[in-house]
């Protein structure tokens, strides 16, 4: 009974699948999994090797009776020396069904004894080691009808997989074999049919090698811009939900990569009906998400995904990577539409991240769990307990009568009407198979402000003030509840996404405090997650004691995603702060990325370095999911880097990546919308906007505002304050000819690096911007 989800899902118990597979797949075990599961109270009678780890997920298992090992040579040597199979369990600390399997199986003394006597058990945090997770998840997906977390895989002593699955209940059921039975059967097969298992394992591995071989074959060239963009738009349009927005029925994921593609498509087709539809699809989806229960109306931020079509009942987990990406797309929505509604949502997201996911060091934590104790005296956690409300609670918290109301309506009546609160709860029982949300309400904006105001005879501003005060009252009440678990691991890649969120939002909204927060996080990355001696990024660090930052005793070096998201962030931060040191560091990291990950034969970037012998496969992600594929972002990064530096080899590399993924881009670009968007940046003129002026001058600020407030894809900003001798100006020789025009700040629009020219074909001052 594998656990399966539709495209883009990388939340609890789900993985990204190809679109052609995923449209026909729903959570086969949705009724058994949507909520529920007991809390994992670890026994202090046991301690295993995980107690020395830093990962919150590994520490959750440090007192299991299972003799867990972290991924590493000690475990590998033990398996070979004792000729034992390896049981590999992969999950993450905010994964609901990881908690369930721990409680049911890994805290079970009898099951632990079977594992300890017959297997070498290895526990991996998928967020800490996405490389290990990706290799074995590819195996699980290839040999079953889906994949998810917790992931359970059995390996030979030389790390080759031969059996895999996801969540297993401890005992046999009607529809699924229990974990105990699986362990016993695998042991029997290993003893009786070892040769056959090894042969089959090798065949599967060979098939996987062929399957993941992404690269240029023959004389492939980058795919046609028109064909890729048109087909991606068509495929998104066909899957679009006209009523509620989004691109699937259920579950529904935020998919910021889709919004970014649609914005770019609109910008390139503004005068056509297709362009108008692209913009409508994106803005409507964002509004419906913001109105829905996937948006936390009380404590801000967005939950992981919605279990229903209306964005109403979420999976309550909150992930950092969602907050960073959603801040960017809502900021762009404001930039394009001028609608303050979208700017308010940006402020909402960034408030949540700053308040609840922020470390004193400047870094951001990874996630908040979906599960929590309903009360301080509860012995069992429930999904969503921290977030949901009964009508009685709301009436108690908002008892004041509305002055002058002939029907003696209270503030609670207004609030409950606006947010769809019902006396017996507003959650569909089909979304609550374990009755954890029975009688509870997930807040969702049911009516517009105008309709609610008219219903109760209120002025619009009066209603807005009332709702703000009411939400504040509920926030204070919610703060008294037991909080969900917070994963205090800090990842370079996700912090990069958050830097982009703050930097782009700060530039677009004119909020210096957002840019300053982005600078603070970039300083954190440079101080704690960058080795200046070898130029490498680290993958992770952790909240320490007394506001310190801890690092793993065995450092985990950054993966491709860490480099591309941090480089993207530094480009965004340069454009927002105008400090060239961020640009210089980005270029330095781009050179290091080329050195560590570039495939000179098949082209494109591998996700991992070549130096880890424990990894069976070096892979190239071929799908934009909850996070964009690193190669997708790399194309845009390379083009931006080339425009800043004049390094034409990076333009060539960008084209080679597109060539390597050309078959996928031409057939099903909807699974690579970020790369489809980058295809436009490659084929069209990459505009360089050079602004010269006094950074403190009013005319310079107005000119920068003109740049920031206009949505134009495929452009870079270079700022010259009169000194055109430092980085990056020495790479761009023509800049020596730039000067202020008539003593005023001046903007120059220059040709792309692929068509390098000294010619300036557009000159503007504030007067004619």
Short mmCIF file of C-alpha atoms in Angstrom, two decimals, residues 129-590:
data_model
loop_
_atom_site.label_atom_id
_atom_site.label_comp_id
_atom_site.label_asym_id
_atom_site.label_seq_id
_atom_site.Cartn_x
_atom_site.Cartn_y
_atom_site.Cartn_z
CA UNK A 129 21.03 14.29 2.96
CA UNK A 130 18.83 14.88 -0.11
CA UNK A 131 21.44 13.00 -2.15
CA UNK A 132 20.87 9.71 -0.31
CA UNK A 133 17.12 10.25 -0.30
CA UNK A 134 17.00 10.92 -4.05
CA UNK A 135 18.92 7.77 -5.01
CA UNK A 136 16.76 5.40 -3.02
CA UNK A 137 13.50 7.25 -3.66
CA UNK A 138 14.18 6.80 -7.37
CA UNK A 139 14.47 3.06 -6.70
CA UNK A 140 11.24 2.98 -4.67
CA UNK A 141 9.32 4.89 -7.32
CA UNK A 142 10.67 2.67 -10.08
CA UNK A 143 9.75 -0.57 -8.33
CA UNK A 144 6.38 0.42 -6.90
CA UNK A 145 3.51 2.68 -7.89
CA UNK A 146 4.65 5.64 -5.82
CA UNK A 147 6.90 6.87 -3.07
CA UNK A 148 6.88 8.89 0.12
CA UNK A 149 8.14 9.31 3.64
CA UNK A 150 8.92 7.53 5.79
CA UNK A 151 10.85 5.66 3.12
CA UNK A 152 11.89 2.11 3.96
CA UNK A 153 14.54 0.41 1.82
CA UNK A 154 16.54 -2.78 2.27
CA UNK A 155 20.08 -2.79 0.90
CA UNK A 156 22.80 -5.36 0.37
CA UNK A 157 25.99 -4.82 2.41
CA UNK A 158 27.41 -2.91 -0.59
CA UNK A 159 24.44 -0.48 -0.49
CA UNK A 160 22.50 -1.81 -3.49
CA UNK A 161 18.71 -1.72 -2.95
CA UNK A 162 16.54 -4.76 -3.61
CA UNK A 163 13.27 -4.10 -1.72
CA UNK A 164 11.64 -0.77 -0.90
CA UNK A 165 8.45 0.85 0.30
CA UNK A 166 7.16 3.66 2.46
CA UNK A 167 5.08 3.43 5.63
CA UNK A 168 4.39 -0.04 7.01
CA UNK A 169 2.02 -0.72 9.93
CA UNK A 170 3.56 -2.96 12.59
CA UNK A 171 1.18 -5.88 12.01
CA UNK A 172 -0.56 -7.42 8.99
CA UNK A 173 -3.81 -5.81 7.94
CA UNK A 174 -6.47 -6.41 5.33
CA UNK A 175 -4.71 -4.35 2.67
CA UNK A 176 -1.05 -4.32 3.70
CA UNK A 177 1.59 -6.65 5.05
CA UNK A 178 2.92 -5.55 8.42
CA UNK A 179 6.49 -4.39 9.09
CA UNK A 180 7.27 -7.40 11.30
CA UNK A 181 6.21 -9.79 8.54
CA UNK A 182 8.21 -7.87 5.93
CA UNK A 183 11.36 -8.16 8.03
CA UNK A 184 10.95 -11.90 8.51
CA UNK A 185 10.22 -12.56 4.83
CA UNK A 186 13.23 -10.53 3.69
CA UNK A 187 15.49 -12.46 6.05
CA UNK A 188 14.18 -15.76 4.70
CA UNK A 189 14.72 -14.68 1.10
CA UNK A 190 18.24 -13.47 1.89
CA UNK A 191 19.13 -16.83 3.40
CA UNK A 192 17.51 -18.98 0.70
CA UNK A 193 17.81 -16.95 -2.50
CA UNK A 194 20.75 -14.61 -2.00
CA UNK A 195 22.17 -15.10 -5.49
CA UNK A 196 18.84 -14.32 -7.12
CA UNK A 197 18.34 -11.23 -4.97
CA UNK A 198 21.81 -9.93 -5.79
CA UNK A 199 21.30 -10.55 -9.50
CA UNK A 200 17.93 -8.81 -9.44
CA UNK A 201 19.38 -5.89 -7.48
CA UNK A 202 22.09 -5.42 -10.10
CA UNK A 203 19.52 -5.48 -12.93
CA UNK A 204 17.42 -2.85 -11.16
CA UNK A 205 20.47 -0.67 -10.57
CA UNK A 206 21.46 -0.90 -14.25
CA UNK A 207 17.93 0.08 -15.26
CA UNK A 208 18.03 3.04 -12.88
CA UNK A 209 21.36 4.18 -14.34
CA UNK A 210 19.76 4.27 -17.78
CA UNK A 211 16.63 5.96 -16.48
CA UNK A 212 18.41 8.84 -14.77
CA UNK A 213 20.85 9.45 -17.62
CA UNK A 214 19.96 13.03 -18.55
CA UNK A 215 22.31 14.55 -21.09
CA UNK A 216 22.94 15.74 -24.61
CA UNK A 217 22.76 12.99 -27.19
CA UNK A 218 24.37 13.75 -30.52
CA UNK A 219 24.06 17.29 -31.83
CA UNK A 220 21.07 18.48 -29.85
CA UNK A 221 20.45 22.21 -29.73
CA UNK A 222 18.38 24.20 -27.24
CA UNK A 223 14.67 23.67 -27.92
CA UNK A 224 12.49 26.22 -29.69
CA UNK A 225 11.30 29.06 -27.47
CA UNK A 226 7.87 29.29 -29.07
CA UNK A 227 7.24 25.56 -28.86
CA UNK A 228 8.33 25.21 -25.21
CA UNK A 229 6.47 28.29 -23.95
CA UNK A 230 3.28 27.58 -25.90
CA UNK A 231 3.11 23.94 -24.88
CA UNK A 232 3.82 24.68 -21.21
CA UNK A 233 1.07 27.33 -21.18
CA UNK A 234 -1.33 24.96 -22.93
CA UNK A 235 -0.65 22.14 -20.47
CA UNK A 236 -1.09 24.44 -17.47
CA UNK A 237 -4.27 25.87 -18.97
CA UNK A 238 -5.73 22.39 -19.47
CA UNK A 239 -5.17 21.43 -15.82
CA UNK A 240 -6.30 24.79 -14.39
CA UNK A 241 -9.22 24.86 -11.94
CA UNK A 242 -11.39 27.70 -13.24
CA UNK A 243 -13.35 28.11 -10.01
CA UNK A 244 -10.79 27.81 -7.24
CA UNK A 245 -7.50 28.24 -9.08
CA UNK A 246 -4.57 25.85 -8.93
CA UNK A 247 -3.60 23.08 -11.28
CA UNK A 248 -5.07 19.91 -9.80
CA UNK A 249 -8.24 18.86 -8.01
CA UNK A 250 -6.93 17.33 -4.79
CA UNK A 251 -4.53 17.62 -3.06
CA UNK A 252 -3.55 21.14 -4.10
CA UNK A 253 -0.05 22.53 -3.79
CA UNK A 254 1.09 26.18 -4.01
CA UNK A 255 3.48 25.55 -6.98
CA UNK A 256 5.22 28.96 -7.14
CA UNK A 257 7.10 27.76 -10.24
CA UNK A 258 3.80 27.78 -12.14
CA UNK A 259 3.05 31.35 -11.10
CA UNK A 260 6.50 32.54 -12.15
CA UNK A 261 6.10 30.92 -15.55
CA UNK A 262 2.65 32.45 -16.07
CA UNK A 263 3.91 35.92 -15.15
CA UNK A 264 6.73 35.62 -17.68
CA UNK A 265 4.37 34.24 -20.32
CA UNK A 266 2.04 37.20 -19.77
CA UNK A 267 4.92 39.66 -20.07
CA UNK A 268 5.88 38.19 -23.44
CA UNK A 269 2.26 38.03 -24.73
CA UNK A 270 0.62 41.07 -23.11
CA UNK A 271 -1.49 41.99 -26.13
CA UNK A 272 -2.91 38.50 -26.72
CA UNK A 273 -5.82 36.60 -25.18
CA UNK A 274 -3.41 33.86 -24.11
CA UNK A 275 -1.32 36.41 -22.22
CA UNK A 276 -4.41 37.79 -20.48
CA UNK A 277 -5.45 34.27 -19.50
CA UNK A 278 -1.99 33.48 -18.13
CA UNK A 279 -2.14 36.52 -15.85
CA UNK A 280 -5.71 35.75 -14.78
CA UNK A 281 -4.78 32.16 -13.91
CA UNK A 282 -1.88 33.26 -11.74
CA UNK A 283 -3.60 36.12 -9.91
CA UNK A 284 -6.81 34.16 -9.31
CA UNK A 285 -4.86 31.19 -7.92
CA UNK A 286 -2.90 33.41 -5.57
CA UNK A 287 -6.06 35.13 -4.31
CA UNK A 288 -7.86 31.84 -3.71
CA UNK A 289 -4.85 30.49 -1.83
CA UNK A 290 -4.72 33.63 0.31
CA UNK A 291 -8.44 33.36 1.09
CA UNK A 292 -8.20 29.64 1.85
CA UNK A 293 -7.36 27.64 4.94
CA UNK A 294 -3.94 26.83 3.52
CA UNK A 295 -3.18 30.42 4.57
CA UNK A 296 -2.91 30.85 8.33
CA UNK A 297 -5.19 33.84 8.92
CA UNK A 298 -4.24 34.13 12.58
CA UNK A 299 -0.50 33.53 12.78
CA UNK A 300 0.46 34.22 9.15
CA UNK A 301 2.38 32.13 6.64
CA UNK A 302 1.20 29.24 4.48
CA UNK A 303 0.70 25.58 5.28
CA UNK A 304 2.17 22.88 3.07
CA UNK A 305 -0.79 21.96 0.87
CA UNK A 306 -4.57 21.68 0.79
CA UNK A 307 -6.31 18.31 1.02
CA UNK A 308 -9.35 19.62 -0.85
CA UNK A 309 -10.17 21.55 -4.02
CA UNK A 310 -11.13 24.80 -2.23
CA UNK A 311 -7.76 25.32 -0.49
CA UNK A 312 -9.73 24.87 2.74
CA UNK A 313 -8.39 22.01 4.88
CA UNK A 314 -4.60 22.00 4.82
CA UNK A 315 -1.88 19.63 5.80
CA UNK A 316 -0.86 21.94 8.64
CA UNK A 317 2.91 21.63 8.35
CA UNK A 318 4.73 24.87 7.44
CA UNK A 319 7.93 24.74 5.38
CA UNK A 320 10.52 27.49 5.00
CA UNK A 321 10.94 26.91 1.27
CA UNK A 322 7.24 27.64 0.70
CA UNK A 323 7.43 30.94 2.57
CA UNK A 324 10.44 32.20 0.60
CA UNK A 325 9.04 31.33 -2.81
CA UNK A 326 5.51 32.54 -2.06
CA UNK A 327 6.82 35.90 -0.84
CA UNK A 328 8.43 36.37 -4.26
CA UNK A 329 5.36 35.44 -6.31
CA UNK A 330 2.99 37.57 -4.23
CA UNK A 331 5.43 40.49 -4.53
CA UNK A 332 5.47 40.03 -8.31
CA UNK A 333 1.66 39.89 -8.31
CA UNK A 334 1.65 43.30 -6.60
CA UNK A 335 4.33 44.60 -9.00
CA UNK A 336 2.18 43.60 -11.98
CA UNK A 337 -1.31 44.43 -10.72
CA UNK A 338 -0.75 47.25 -8.23
CA UNK A 339 -3.29 45.52 -5.96
CA UNK A 340 -2.36 46.18 -2.31
CA UNK A 341 -3.98 42.88 -1.37
CA UNK A 342 -0.92 41.05 -2.67
CA UNK A 343 1.46 43.40 -0.84
CA UNK A 344 -0.40 42.64 2.40
CA UNK A 345 0.13 38.90 1.87
CA UNK A 346 3.87 39.48 1.32
CA UNK A 347 4.03 41.31 4.66
CA UNK A 348 2.05 38.45 6.24
CA UNK A 349 4.49 35.78 5.00
CA UNK A 350 7.62 37.69 5.98
CA UNK A 351 6.21 38.47 9.43
CA UNK A 352 5.66 34.76 10.05
CA UNK A 353 9.16 33.81 8.90
CA UNK A 354 10.80 36.58 10.93
CA UNK A 355 8.84 35.82 14.08
CA UNK A 356 8.54 32.03 14.14
CA UNK A 357 11.33 30.60 11.95
CA UNK A 358 14.16 33.02 12.68
CA UNK A 359 17.34 32.23 14.59
CA UNK A 360 19.26 34.90 16.51
CA UNK A 361 22.21 34.31 14.17
CA UNK A 362 20.24 35.53 11.16
CA UNK A 363 19.45 32.10 9.73
CA UNK A 364 16.03 30.57 9.26
CA UNK A 365 14.78 27.24 10.61
CA UNK A 366 13.40 24.56 8.31
CA UNK A 367 9.83 23.85 9.35
CA UNK A 368 7.02 23.67 11.89
CA UNK A 369 5.22 20.37 12.44
CA UNK A 370 1.58 19.70 11.61
CA UNK A 371 1.01 17.83 14.88
CA UNK A 372 0.73 19.22 18.40
CA UNK A 373 -0.95 18.52 21.73
CA UNK A 374 -4.50 19.95 21.92
CA UNK A 375 -3.88 20.95 25.55
CA UNK A 376 -0.97 20.90 27.96
CA UNK A 377 -2.49 17.82 29.61
CA UNK A 378 -2.99 15.85 26.39
CA UNK A 379 -1.02 12.64 25.87
CA UNK A 380 -1.63 12.38 22.15
CA UNK A 381 -0.76 14.86 19.44
CA UNK A 382 -3.25 15.69 16.72
CA UNK A 383 -2.74 17.24 13.32
CA UNK A 384 -3.87 20.87 13.20
CA UNK A 385 -4.61 21.10 16.92
CA UNK A 386 -2.63 24.34 17.19
CA UNK A 387 -4.57 26.03 14.40
CA UNK A 388 -8.27 25.07 14.53
CA UNK A 389 -11.18 26.62 16.47
CA UNK A 390 -14.56 25.74 17.86
CA UNK A 391 -17.42 28.22 17.51
CA UNK A 392 -17.68 28.26 21.30
CA UNK A 393 -14.04 29.37 21.65
CA UNK A 394 -14.56 32.23 19.22
CA UNK A 395 -17.75 33.39 20.94
CA UNK A 396 -15.91 33.37 24.26
CA UNK A 397 -12.97 35.37 22.85
CA UNK A 398 -15.06 37.90 20.89
CA UNK A 399 -18.14 38.56 23.05
CA UNK A 400 -18.55 42.32 22.51
CA UNK A 401 -21.82 43.47 20.95
CA UNK A 402 -21.71 45.67 17.88
CA UNK A 403 -22.78 49.16 18.86
CA UNK A 404 -26.08 50.10 17.26
CA UNK A 405 -26.81 46.60 15.91
CA UNK A 406 -30.61 46.10 15.98
CA UNK A 407 -30.12 42.31 15.98
CA UNK A 408 -27.70 42.49 18.94
CA UNK A 409 -24.98 40.88 16.88
CA UNK A 410 -21.56 40.39 18.45
CA UNK A 411 -18.07 40.73 17.04
CA UNK A 412 -17.98 36.92 17.07
CA UNK A 413 -20.99 36.85 14.72
CA UNK A 414 -19.17 39.08 12.23
CA UNK A 415 -15.91 37.13 12.49
CA UNK A 416 -17.59 33.73 12.16
CA UNK A 417 -19.61 34.89 9.15
CA UNK A 418 -16.57 36.29 7.36
CA UNK A 419 -14.35 33.25 8.03
CA UNK A 420 -16.93 30.53 7.45
CA UNK A 421 -17.11 29.30 11.06
CA UNK A 422 -19.96 26.89 11.82
CA UNK A 423 -21.38 25.84 15.17
CA UNK A 424 -20.69 22.16 14.48
CA UNK A 425 -17.43 22.73 12.60
CA UNK A 426 -16.70 23.40 8.94
CA UNK A 427 -14.42 20.46 8.04
CA UNK A 428 -15.80 17.87 5.66
CA UNK A 429 -15.77 14.48 7.46
CA UNK A 430 -14.18 12.95 4.35
CA UNK A 431 -11.11 15.07 5.12
CA UNK A 432 -11.14 13.97 8.76
CA UNK A 433 -11.21 10.16 8.88
CA UNK A 434 -9.95 10.00 12.48
CA UNK A 435 -12.42 12.64 13.76
CA UNK A 436 -9.57 14.85 14.98
CA UNK A 437 -11.21 17.93 13.44
CA UNK A 438 -14.78 17.05 14.35
CA UNK A 439 -16.58 20.15 15.62
CA UNK A 440 -13.55 22.30 14.70
CA UNK A 441 -13.19 25.08 12.15
CA UNK A 442 -10.39 25.90 9.73
CA UNK A 443 -10.70 29.61 8.97
CA UNK A 444 -11.35 30.46 5.33
CA UNK A 445 -12.44 33.82 3.89
CA UNK A 446 -16.02 33.07 2.92
CA UNK A 447 -17.14 36.52 1.83
CA UNK A 448 -15.57 39.71 0.54
CA UNK A 449 -15.10 42.61 2.93
CA UNK A 450 -17.82 44.50 1.08
CA UNK A 451 -20.38 41.71 1.46
CA UNK A 452 -19.60 41.16 5.13
CA UNK A 453 -19.82 44.88 5.82
CA UNK A 454 -23.17 45.10 4.03
CA UNK A 455 -24.52 42.04 5.89
CA UNK A 456 -23.93 43.67 9.29
CA UNK A 457 -24.42 47.32 8.33
CA UNK A 458 -20.79 48.24 8.96
CA UNK A 459 -18.50 50.70 7.26
CA UNK A 460 -15.63 49.11 5.34
CA UNK A 461 -12.91 50.65 7.50
CA UNK A 462 -14.87 49.77 10.63
CA UNK A 463 -15.01 46.14 9.52
CA UNK A 464 -11.31 46.04 8.69
CA UNK A 465 -10.41 47.38 12.13
CA UNK A 466 -12.76 44.89 13.79
CA UNK A 467 -11.23 41.92 11.93
CA UNK A 468 -7.67 43.02 12.72
CA UNK A 469 -8.47 43.28 16.44
CA UNK A 470 -10.30 39.95 16.36
CA UNK A 471 -7.40 38.15 14.69
CA UNK A 472 -5.07 39.66 17.26
CA UNK A 473 -7.29 38.38 20.07
CA UNK A 474 -7.29 34.87 18.60
CA UNK A 475 -3.53 35.01 18.08
CA UNK A 476 -3.02 35.75 21.79
CA UNK A 477 -5.30 32.86 22.72
CA UNK A 478 -3.53 30.50 20.33
CA UNK A 479 -0.17 31.44 21.81
CA UNK A 480 -1.31 29.76 25.05
CA UNK A 481 -1.66 26.39 23.32
CA UNK A 482 1.20 23.86 23.14
CA UNK A 483 3.24 24.73 20.06
CA UNK A 484 4.07 22.23 17.31
CA UNK A 485 7.60 20.87 17.06
CA UNK A 486 10.04 23.28 15.40
CA UNK A 487 12.80 21.83 13.22
CA UNK A 488 15.72 24.11 14.07
CA UNK A 489 17.96 22.77 11.33
CA UNK A 490 19.14 25.56 9.01
CA UNK A 491 19.76 24.66 5.36
CA UNK A 492 21.80 26.75 2.92
CA UNK A 493 19.39 26.21 0.01
CA UNK A 494 16.22 27.12 1.88
CA UNK A 495 17.90 30.13 3.49
CA UNK A 496 18.82 31.17 -0.04
CA UNK A 497 15.16 31.03 -1.04
CA UNK A 498 14.29 33.15 1.99
CA UNK A 499 16.95 35.73 1.11
CA UNK A 500 15.36 36.04 -2.33
CA UNK A 501 11.96 36.41 -0.67
CA UNK A 502 13.10 39.30 1.52
CA UNK A 503 15.34 40.94 -1.09
CA UNK A 504 12.85 40.94 -3.97
CA UNK A 505 9.97 41.91 -1.70
CA UNK A 506 12.01 44.73 -0.21
CA UNK A 507 12.94 46.10 -3.62
CA UNK A 508 9.44 45.83 -5.09
CA UNK A 509 7.58 47.16 -2.04
CA UNK A 510 10.18 49.77 -1.16
CA UNK A 511 10.76 48.22 2.28
CA UNK A 512 14.37 48.75 3.37
CA UNK A 513 13.81 46.63 6.47
CA UNK A 514 13.18 43.61 4.26
CA UNK A 515 16.41 44.18 2.36
CA UNK A 516 18.26 44.58 5.67
CA UNK A 517 16.83 41.22 6.83
CA UNK A 518 18.06 39.61 3.62
CA UNK A 519 21.53 41.07 4.24
CA UNK A 520 21.43 39.66 7.77
CA UNK A 521 20.75 36.16 6.43
CA UNK A 522 23.42 36.46 3.74
CA UNK A 523 25.89 37.41 6.48
CA UNK A 524 24.76 34.32 8.39
CA UNK A 525 25.47 32.10 5.37
CA UNK A 526 28.91 33.62 4.90
CA UNK A 527 29.77 33.32 8.58
CA UNK A 528 28.44 29.84 9.31
CA UNK A 529 27.85 27.95 6.07
CA UNK A 530 30.79 28.93 3.85
CA UNK A 531 34.38 27.71 4.02
CA UNK A 532 36.48 30.56 2.68
CA UNK A 533 39.60 28.38 2.47
CA UNK A 534 38.15 25.99 -0.12
CA UNK A 535 35.27 28.14 -1.41
CA UNK A 536 32.63 25.53 -0.54
CA UNK A 537 29.21 25.88 1.02
CA UNK A 538 28.00 23.69 3.86
CA UNK A 539 24.58 22.06 3.65
CA UNK A 540 23.36 22.55 7.20
CA UNK A 541 23.90 23.92 10.66
CA UNK A 542 21.75 23.87 13.77
CA UNK A 543 20.43 25.95 16.64
CA UNK A 544 22.83 25.63 19.55
CA UNK A 545 22.64 26.50 23.19
CA UNK A 546 22.54 30.10 24.38
CA UNK A 547 22.06 31.56 20.90
CA UNK A 548 25.02 29.69 19.42
CA UNK A 549 25.11 27.87 16.08
CA UNK A 550 26.15 24.22 16.00
CA UNK A 551 27.71 22.32 13.13
CA UNK A 552 27.86 18.60 12.53
CA UNK A 553 31.05 16.86 13.65
CA UNK A 554 31.23 15.43 10.11
CA UNK A 555 30.40 18.41 7.88
CA UNK A 556 27.91 17.86 5.07
CA UNK A 557 29.07 19.81 2.05
CA UNK A 558 26.57 21.72 -0.03
CA UNK A 559 24.73 20.08 -2.90
CA UNK A 560 23.88 21.63 -6.24
CA UNK A 561 20.61 23.04 -4.87
CA UNK A 562 22.51 24.87 -2.14
CA UNK A 563 24.73 26.59 -4.68
CA UNK A 564 22.03 27.56 -7.18
CA UNK A 565 19.58 28.92 -4.58
CA UNK A 566 22.32 30.86 -2.75
CA UNK A 567 23.71 32.27 -6.03
CA UNK A 568 20.21 33.31 -7.08
CA UNK A 569 19.72 34.91 -3.67
CA UNK A 570 22.97 36.87 -3.91
CA UNK A 571 22.03 38.21 -7.36
CA UNK A 572 18.65 39.27 -5.96
CA UNK A 573 20.33 40.84 -2.94
CA UNK A 574 22.78 42.78 -5.10
CA UNK A 575 19.94 44.28 -7.12
CA UNK A 576 18.05 45.19 -3.93
CA UNK A 577 20.99 46.50 -1.87
CA UNK A 578 23.34 47.69 -4.67
CA UNK A 579 26.29 46.28 -2.68
CA UNK A 580 28.67 44.68 -5.24
CA UNK A 581 30.21 42.37 -2.63
CA UNK A 582 27.16 40.11 -2.90
CA UNK A 583 27.58 39.97 -6.65
CA UNK A 584 31.26 39.15 -6.27
CA UNK A 585 30.49 36.26 -3.90
CA UNK A 586 27.80 34.95 -6.27
CA UNK A 587 30.28 34.83 -9.15
CA UNK A 588 32.82 33.08 -6.93
CA UNK A 589 30.22 30.44 -6.01
CA UNK A 590 29.25 30.01 -9.67
#
